[in-house]
Coordinates of N, CA and C in Angstrom, one line a residue:
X1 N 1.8 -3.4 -36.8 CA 1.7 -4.5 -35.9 C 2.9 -4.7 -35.0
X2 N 4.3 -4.1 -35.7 CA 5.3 -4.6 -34.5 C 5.1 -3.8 -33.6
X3 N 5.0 -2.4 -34.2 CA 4.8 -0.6 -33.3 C 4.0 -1.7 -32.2
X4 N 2.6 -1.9 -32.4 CA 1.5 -2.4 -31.5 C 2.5 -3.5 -30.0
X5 N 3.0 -4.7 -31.2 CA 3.4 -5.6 -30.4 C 4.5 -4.7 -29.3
X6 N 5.4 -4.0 -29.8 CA 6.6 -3.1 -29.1 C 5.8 -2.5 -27.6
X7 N 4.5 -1.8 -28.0 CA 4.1 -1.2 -27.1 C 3.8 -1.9 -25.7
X8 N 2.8 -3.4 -26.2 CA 2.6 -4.2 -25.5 C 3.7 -4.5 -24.7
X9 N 4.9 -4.8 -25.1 CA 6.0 -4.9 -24.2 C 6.9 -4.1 -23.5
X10 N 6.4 -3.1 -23.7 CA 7.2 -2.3 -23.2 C 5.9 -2.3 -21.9
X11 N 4.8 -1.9 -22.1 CA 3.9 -1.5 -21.3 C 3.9 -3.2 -20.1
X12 N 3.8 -4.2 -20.7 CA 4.4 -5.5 -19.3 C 5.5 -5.4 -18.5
X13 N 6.6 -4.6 -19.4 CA 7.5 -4.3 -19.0 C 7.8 -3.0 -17.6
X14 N 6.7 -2.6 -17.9 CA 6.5 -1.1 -16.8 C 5.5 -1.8 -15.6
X15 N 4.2 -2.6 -16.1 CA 3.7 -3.2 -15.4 C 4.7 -4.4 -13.9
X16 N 5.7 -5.3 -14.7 CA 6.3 -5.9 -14.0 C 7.3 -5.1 -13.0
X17 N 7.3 -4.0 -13.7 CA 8.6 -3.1 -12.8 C 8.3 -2.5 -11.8
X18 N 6.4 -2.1 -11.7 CA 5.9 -1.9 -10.7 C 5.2 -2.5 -9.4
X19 N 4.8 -3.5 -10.1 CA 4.9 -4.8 -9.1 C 5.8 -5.4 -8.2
X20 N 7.0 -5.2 -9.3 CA 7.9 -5.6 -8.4 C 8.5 -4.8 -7.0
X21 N 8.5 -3.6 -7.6 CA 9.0 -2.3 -6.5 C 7.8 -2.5 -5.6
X22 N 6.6 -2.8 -5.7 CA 5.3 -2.7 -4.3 C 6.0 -3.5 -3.7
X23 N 5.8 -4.8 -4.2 CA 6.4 -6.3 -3.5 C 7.9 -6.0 -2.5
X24 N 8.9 -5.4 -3.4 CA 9.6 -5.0 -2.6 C 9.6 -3.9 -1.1
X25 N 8.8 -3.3 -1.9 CA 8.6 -2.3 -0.7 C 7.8 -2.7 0.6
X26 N 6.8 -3.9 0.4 CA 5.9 -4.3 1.1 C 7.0 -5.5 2.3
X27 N 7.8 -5.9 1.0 CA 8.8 -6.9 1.7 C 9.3 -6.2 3.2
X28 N 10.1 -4.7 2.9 CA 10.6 -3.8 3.5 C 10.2 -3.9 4.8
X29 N 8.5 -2.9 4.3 CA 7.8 -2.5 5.8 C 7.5 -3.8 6.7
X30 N 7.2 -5.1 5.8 CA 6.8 -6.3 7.0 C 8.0 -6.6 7.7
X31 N 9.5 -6.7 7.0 CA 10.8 -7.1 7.5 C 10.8 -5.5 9.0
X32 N 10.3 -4.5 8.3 CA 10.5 -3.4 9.8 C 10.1 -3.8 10.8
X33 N 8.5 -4.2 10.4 CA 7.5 -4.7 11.4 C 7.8 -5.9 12.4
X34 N 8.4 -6.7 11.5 CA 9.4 -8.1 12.7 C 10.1 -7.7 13.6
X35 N 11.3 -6.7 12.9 CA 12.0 -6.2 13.4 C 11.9 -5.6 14.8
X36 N 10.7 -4.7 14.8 CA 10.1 -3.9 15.5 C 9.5 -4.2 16.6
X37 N 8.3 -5.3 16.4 CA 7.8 -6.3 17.2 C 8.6 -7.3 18.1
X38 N 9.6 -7.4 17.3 CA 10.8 -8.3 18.1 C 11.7 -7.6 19.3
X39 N 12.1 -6.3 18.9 CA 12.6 -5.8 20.2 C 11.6 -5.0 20.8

């Protein structure tokens, strides 16, 4: 059961890390795109 529970966390853990990196990445290209559009 902990093996189980461990996995679960670890695998939220990979889940939120990849989320986060899109989000950032997404943050990125929109911040280009202002940028871009602006001059």
């Amino acid at each position: 059961l902990t093996k189980m529970k461990k996995a679960l966390k670890n695998l939220k853990t990979q889940w939120f890390n990849s989320f986060v990196s899109k989000e950032s990445v997404f943050k990125t290209l929109s911040l280009n795109y202002s940028i871009n559009s602006t001059f």
